[in-house]
């Protein structure tokens, strides 16, 4: 294969190889984004990250317990 068939200066891929690599990259990126979206939805269902939602009730109770413990130590 001659260097004229390669993409760009000192490139190692032919146009067909570059297209195949791009297809694999796009597919793997789509898979990664799908897994990330599912993970965010599952975490949101477990513990929402905005205040005034039921997921923060346990956190507020923990802060109150910690404050009471600190006032007893002082």
mmCIF file of N, CA and C in Angstrom:
data_model
loop_
_atom_site.group_PDB
_atom_site.id
_atom_site.type_symbol
_atom_site.label_atom_id
_atom_site.label_comp_id
_atom_site.label_asym_id
_atom_site.label_seq_id
_atom_site.Cartn_x
_atom_site.Cartn_y
_atom_site.Cartn_z
ATOM 1 N N UNK A 1 0.847 -1.177 0.000
ATOM 2 C CA UNK A 1 0.000 0.000 0.000
ATOM 3 C C UNK A 1 0.892 1.238 0.000
ATOM 4 N N UNK A 2 0.569 2.161 -0.819
ATOM 5 C CA UNK A 2 1.386 3.371 -0.926
ATOM 6 C C UNK A 2 0.947 4.402 0.104
ATOM 7 N N UNK A 3 1.838 5.336 0.361
ATOM 8 C CA UNK A 3 1.528 6.378 1.339
ATOM 9 C C UNK A 3 0.487 7.366 0.832
ATOM 10 N N UNK A 4 0.221 7.409 -0.465
ATOM 11 C CA UNK A 4 -0.788 8.325 -1.000
ATOM 12 C C UNK A 4 -2.202 7.911 -0.583
ATOM 13 N N UNK A 5 -2.395 6.623 -0.287
ATOM 14 C CA UNK A 5 -3.717 6.135 0.078
ATOM 15 C C UNK A 5 -4.033 6.353 1.557
ATOM 16 N N UNK A 6 -3.087 6.800 2.311
ATOM 17 C CA UNK A 6 -3.282 6.998 3.747
ATOM 18 C C UNK A 6 -3.817 8.405 4.003
ATOM 19 N N UNK A 7 -4.500 8.572 5.145
ATOM 20 C CA UNK A 7 -5.079 9.870 5.500
ATOM 21 C C UNK A 7 -4.058 10.725 6.225
ATOM 22 N N UNK A 8 -3.867 11.940 5.785
ATOM 23 C CA UNK A 8 -3.010 12.892 6.477
ATOM 24 C C UNK A 8 -1.543 12.541 6.399
ATOM 25 N N UNK A 9 -0.710 13.481 6.813
ATOM 26 C CA UNK A 9 0.730 13.218 6.804
ATOM 27 C C UNK A 9 1.105 12.192 7.872
ATOM 28 N N UNK A 10 1.894 11.216 7.495
ATOM 29 C CA UNK A 10 2.382 10.175 8.382
ATOM 30 C C UNK A 10 1.256 9.421 9.087
ATOM 31 N N UNK A 11 0.108 9.291 8.434
ATOM 32 C CA UNK A 11 -1.023 8.565 9.022
ATOM 33 C C UNK A 11 -0.819 7.066 8.823
ATOM 34 N N UNK A 12 -1.383 6.297 9.730
ATOM 35 C CA UNK A 12 -1.215 4.854 9.684
ATOM 36 C C UNK A 12 -2.482 4.128 9.237
ATOM 37 N N UNK A 13 -3.568 4.850 8.971
ATOM 38 C CA UNK A 13 -4.826 4.223 8.599
ATOM 39 C C UNK A 13 -5.225 4.593 7.182
ATOM 40 N N UNK A 14 -5.773 3.613 6.492
ATOM 41 C CA UNK A 14 -6.372 3.898 5.185
ATOM 42 C C UNK A 14 -7.752 4.488 5.444
ATOM 43 N N UNK A 15 -8.379 5.087 4.453
ATOM 44 C CA UNK A 15 -9.736 5.619 4.655
ATOM 45 C C UNK A 15 -10.718 4.552 5.142
ATOM 46 N N UNK A 16 -10.633 3.336 4.616
ATOM 47 C CA UNK A 16 -11.537 2.273 5.065
ATOM 48 C C UNK A 16 -11.268 1.882 6.519
ATOM 49 N N UNK A 17 -10.000 1.812 6.890
ATOM 50 C CA UNK A 17 -9.655 1.502 8.275
ATOM 51 C C UNK A 17 -10.112 2.614 9.214
ATOM 52 N N UNK A 18 -9.981 3.849 8.783
ATOM 53 C CA UNK A 18 -10.417 4.980 9.609
ATOM 54 C C UNK A 18 -11.930 4.955 9.809
ATOM 55 N N UNK A 19 -12.676 4.612 8.758
ATOM 56 C CA UNK A 19 -14.137 4.523 8.885
ATOM 57 C C UNK A 19 -14.529 3.412 9.846
ATOM 58 N N UNK A 20 -13.854 2.277 9.777
ATOM 59 C CA UNK A 20 -14.150 1.160 10.680
ATOM 60 C C UNK A 20 -13.830 1.539 12.127
ATOM 61 N N UNK A 21 -12.698 2.200 12.340
ATOM 62 C CA UNK A 21 -12.333 2.649 13.679
ATOM 63 C C UNK A 21 -13.349 3.653 14.209
ATOM 64 N N UNK A 22 -13.815 4.539 13.347
ATOM 65 C CA UNK A 22 -14.815 5.530 13.758
ATOM 66 C C UNK A 22 -16.116 4.854 14.149
ATOM 67 N N UNK A 23 -16.536 3.833 13.399
ATOM 68 C CA UNK A 23 -17.762 3.102 13.739
ATOM 69 C C UNK A 23 -17.638 2.453 15.123
ATOM 70 N N UNK A 24 -16.482 1.845 15.388
ATOM 71 C CA UNK A 24 -16.273 1.229 16.700
ATOM 72 C C UNK A 24 -16.261 2.271 17.811
ATOM 73 N N UNK A 25 -15.637 3.411 17.549
ATOM 74 C CA UNK A 25 -15.602 4.483 18.547
ATOM 75 C C UNK A 25 -17.002 4.989 18.857
ATOM 76 N N UNK A 26 -17.809 5.227 17.825
ATOM 77 C CA UNK A 26 -19.169 5.725 18.023
ATOM 78 C C UNK A 26 -20.003 4.701 18.785
ATOM 79 N N UNK A 27 -19.864 3.421 18.444
ATOM 80 C CA UNK A 27 -20.624 2.379 19.142
ATOM 81 C C UNK A 27 -20.214 2.292 20.614
ATOM 82 N N UNK A 28 -18.915 2.330 20.890
ATOM 83 C CA UNK A 28 -18.471 2.239 22.283
ATOM 84 C C UNK A 28 -18.864 3.490 23.063
ATOM 85 N N UNK A 29 -18.853 4.636 22.435
ATOM 86 C CA UNK A 29 -19.290 5.866 23.109
ATOM 87 C C UNK A 29 -20.778 5.795 23.435
ATOM 88 N N UNK A 30 -21.563 5.288 22.507
ATOM 89 C CA UNK A 30 -22.995 5.118 22.757
ATOM 90 C C UNK A 30 -23.250 4.166 23.914
ATOM 91 N N UNK A 31 -22.493 3.071 23.978
ATOM 92 C CA UNK A 31 -22.625 2.128 25.086
ATOM 93 C C UNK A 31 -22.261 2.798 26.405
ATOM 94 N N UNK A 32 -21.166 3.549 26.432
ATOM 95 C CA UNK A 32 -20.735 4.236 27.647
ATOM 96 C C UNK A 32 -21.798 5.230 28.119
ATOM 97 N N UNK A 33 -22.350 6.009 27.200
ATOM 98 C CA UNK A 33 -23.364 7.003 27.576
ATOM 99 C C UNK A 33 -24.609 6.301 28.114
ATOM 100 N N UNK A 34 -25.000 5.189 27.503
ATOM 101 C CA UNK A 34 -26.162 4.441 27.969
ATOM 102 C C UNK A 34 -25.943 3.923 29.389
ATOM 103 N N UNK A 35 -24.773 3.353 29.657
ATOM 104 C CA UNK A 35 -24.473 2.855 31.003
ATOM 105 C C UNK A 35 -24.455 4.012 32.000
ATOM 106 N N UNK A 36 -23.891 5.148 31.617
ATOM 107 C CA UNK A 36 -23.833 6.304 32.520
ATOM 108 C C UNK A 36 -25.231 6.832 32.841
ATOM 109 N N UNK A 37 -26.107 6.890 31.846
ATOM 110 C CA UNK A 37 -27.474 7.370 32.076
ATOM 111 C C UNK A 37 -28.210 6.421 33.009
ATOM 112 N N UNK A 38 -28.077 5.114 32.775
ATOM 113 C CA UNK A 38 -28.731 4.136 33.645
ATOM 114 C C UNK A 38 -28.187 4.250 35.065
ATOM 115 N N UNK A 39 -26.880 4.422 35.220
ATOM 116 C CA UNK A 39 -26.292 4.558 36.556
ATOM 117 C C UNK A 39 -26.817 5.807 37.258
ATOM 118 N N UNK A 40 -26.934 6.910 36.542
ATOM 119 C CA UNK A 40 -27.450 8.132 37.153
ATOM 120 C C UNK A 40 -28.911 7.960 37.570
ATOM 121 N N UNK A 41 -29.706 7.296 36.770
ATOM 122 C CA UNK A 41 -31.114 7.065 37.117
ATOM 123 C C UNK A 41 -31.212 6.195 38.367
ATOM 124 N N UNK A 42 -30.391 5.139 38.436
ATOM 125 C CA UNK A 42 -30.429 4.269 39.610
ATOM 126 C C UNK A 42 -29.990 5.007 40.874
ATOM 127 N N UNK A 43 -28.965 5.836 40.777
ATOM 128 C CA UNK A 43 -28.529 6.607 41.948
ATOM 129 C C UNK A 43 -29.599 7.614 42.338
ATOM 130 N N UNK A 44 -30.241 8.241 41.356
ATOM 131 C CA UNK A 44 -31.314 9.202 41.649
ATOM 132 C C UNK A 44 -32.459 8.498 42.375
ATOM 133 N N UNK A 45 -32.800 7.272 41.942
ATOM 134 C CA UNK A 45 -33.874 6.529 42.606
ATOM 135 C C UNK A 45 -33.474 6.161 44.039
ATOM 136 N N UNK A 46 -32.182 5.872 44.252
ATOM 137 C CA UNK A 46 -31.705 5.497 45.578
ATOM 138 C C UNK A 46 -31.641 6.708 46.496
ATOM 139 N N UNK A 47 -31.040 7.801 46.020
ATOM 140 C CA UNK A 47 -30.864 8.980 46.854
ATOM 141 C C UNK A 47 -30.826 10.218 45.967
ATOM 142 N N UNK A 48 -31.963 10.894 45.834
ATOM 143 C CA UNK A 48 -31.996 12.106 45.002
ATOM 144 C C UNK A 48 -31.005 13.142 45.507
ATOM 145 N N UNK A 49 -30.416 13.889 44.595
ATOM 146 C CA UNK A 49 -29.367 14.827 45.008
ATOM 147 C C UNK A 49 -29.829 16.276 45.081
ATOM 148 N N UNK A 50 -31.145 16.499 45.080
ATOM 149 C CA UNK A 50 -31.668 17.837 45.312
ATOM 150 C C UNK A 50 -32.312 17.872 46.692
ATOM 151 N N UNK A 51 -32.173 18.984 47.440
ATOM 152 C CA UNK A 51 -32.771 19.067 48.779
ATOM 153 C C UNK A 51 -34.296 18.975 48.720
ATOM 154 N N UNK A 52 -34.882 18.767 49.887
ATOM 155 C CA UNK A 52 -36.333 18.679 50.053
ATOM 156 C C UNK A 52 -36.934 17.496 49.321
ATOM 157 N N UNK A 53 -36.183 16.433 49.215
ATOM 158 C CA UNK A 53 -36.717 15.192 48.668
ATOM 159 C C UNK A 53 -36.551 14.119 49.738
ATOM 160 N N UNK A 54 -37.328 13.067 49.695
ATOM 161 C CA UNK A 54 -37.270 12.052 50.759
ATOM 162 C C UNK A 54 -35.890 11.429 50.959
ATOM 163 N N UNK A 55 -35.058 11.425 49.961
ATOM 164 C CA UNK A 55 -33.739 10.817 50.093
ATOM 165 C C UNK A 55 -32.833 11.550 51.073
ATOM 166 N N UNK A 56 -33.135 12.798 51.381
ATOM 167 C CA UNK A 56 -32.292 13.569 52.286
ATOM 168 C C UNK A 56 -32.731 13.478 53.741
ATOM 169 N N UNK A 57 -33.835 12.813 54.044
ATOM 170 C CA UNK A 57 -34.308 12.721 55.423
ATOM 171 C C UNK A 57 -33.284 12.010 56.297
ATOM 172 N N UNK A 58 -32.708 10.935 55.803
ATOM 173 C CA UNK A 58 -31.726 10.183 56.579
ATOM 174 C C UNK A 58 -30.475 11.033 56.822
ATOM 175 N N UNK A 59 -30.061 11.813 55.827
ATOM 176 C CA UNK A 59 -28.886 12.660 55.982
ATOM 177 C C UNK A 59 -29.130 13.723 57.053
ATOM 178 N N UNK A 60 -30.306 14.337 57.058
ATOM 179 C CA UNK A 60 -30.626 15.355 58.059
ATOM 180 C C UNK A 60 -30.649 14.754 59.453
ATOM 181 N N UNK A 61 -31.180 13.539 59.609
ATOM 182 C CA UNK A 61 -31.176 12.881 60.915
ATOM 183 C C UNK A 61 -29.749 12.626 61.379
ATOM 184 N N UNK A 62 -28.877 12.228 60.464
ATOM 185 C CA UNK A 62 -27.482 11.983 60.814
ATOM 186 C C UNK A 62 -26.779 13.251 61.272
ATOM 187 N N UNK A 63 -27.092 14.371 60.647
ATOM 188 C CA UNK A 63 -26.489 15.653 61.044
ATOM 189 C C UNK A 63 -26.964 16.035 62.439
ATOM 190 N N UNK A 64 -28.234 15.822 62.723
ATOM 191 C CA UNK A 64 -28.754 16.144 64.053
ATOM 192 C C UNK A 64 -28.107 15.277 65.127
ATOM 193 N N UNK A 65 -27.904 14.011 64.845
ATOM 194 C CA UNK A 65 -27.245 13.112 65.801
ATOM 195 C C UNK A 65 -25.806 13.565 66.041
ATOM 196 N N UNK A 66 -25.099 13.936 64.976
ATOM 197 C CA UNK A 66 -23.729 14.387 65.097
ATOM 198 C C UNK A 66 -23.646 15.677 65.901
ATOM 199 N N UNK A 67 -24.584 16.592 65.664
ATOM 200 C CA UNK A 67 -24.577 17.852 66.423
ATOM 201 C C UNK A 67 -24.853 17.593 67.901
ATOM 202 N N UNK A 68 -25.767 16.685 68.207
ATOM 203 C CA UNK A 68 -26.053 16.365 69.602
ATOM 204 C C UNK A 68 -24.834 15.731 70.270
ATOM 205 N N UNK A 69 -24.135 14.869 69.556
ATOM 206 C CA UNK A 69 -22.948 14.240 70.111
ATOM 207 C C UNK A 69 -21.858 15.271 70.373
ATOM 208 N N UNK A 70 -21.696 16.220 69.481
ATOM 209 C CA UNK A 70 -20.686 17.245 69.657
ATOM 210 C C UNK A 70 -21.009 18.158 70.822
ATOM 211 N N UNK A 71 -22.287 18.480 71.043
ATOM 212 C CA UNK A 71 -22.624 19.352 72.175
ATOM 213 C C UNK A 71 -22.415 18.620 73.494
ATOM 214 N N UNK A 72 -22.590 17.277 73.512
ATOM 215 C CA UNK A 72 -22.335 16.519 74.731
ATOM 216 C C UNK A 72 -20.848 16.473 75.043
ATOM 217 N N UNK A 73 -19.995 16.464 74.021
ATOM 218 C CA UNK A 73 -18.560 16.425 74.229
ATOM 219 C C UNK A 73 -18.005 17.770 74.693
ATOM 220 N N UNK A 74 -18.684 18.837 74.341
ATOM 221 C CA UNK A 74 -18.163 20.177 74.667
ATOM 222 C C UNK A 74 -18.432 20.584 76.093
#
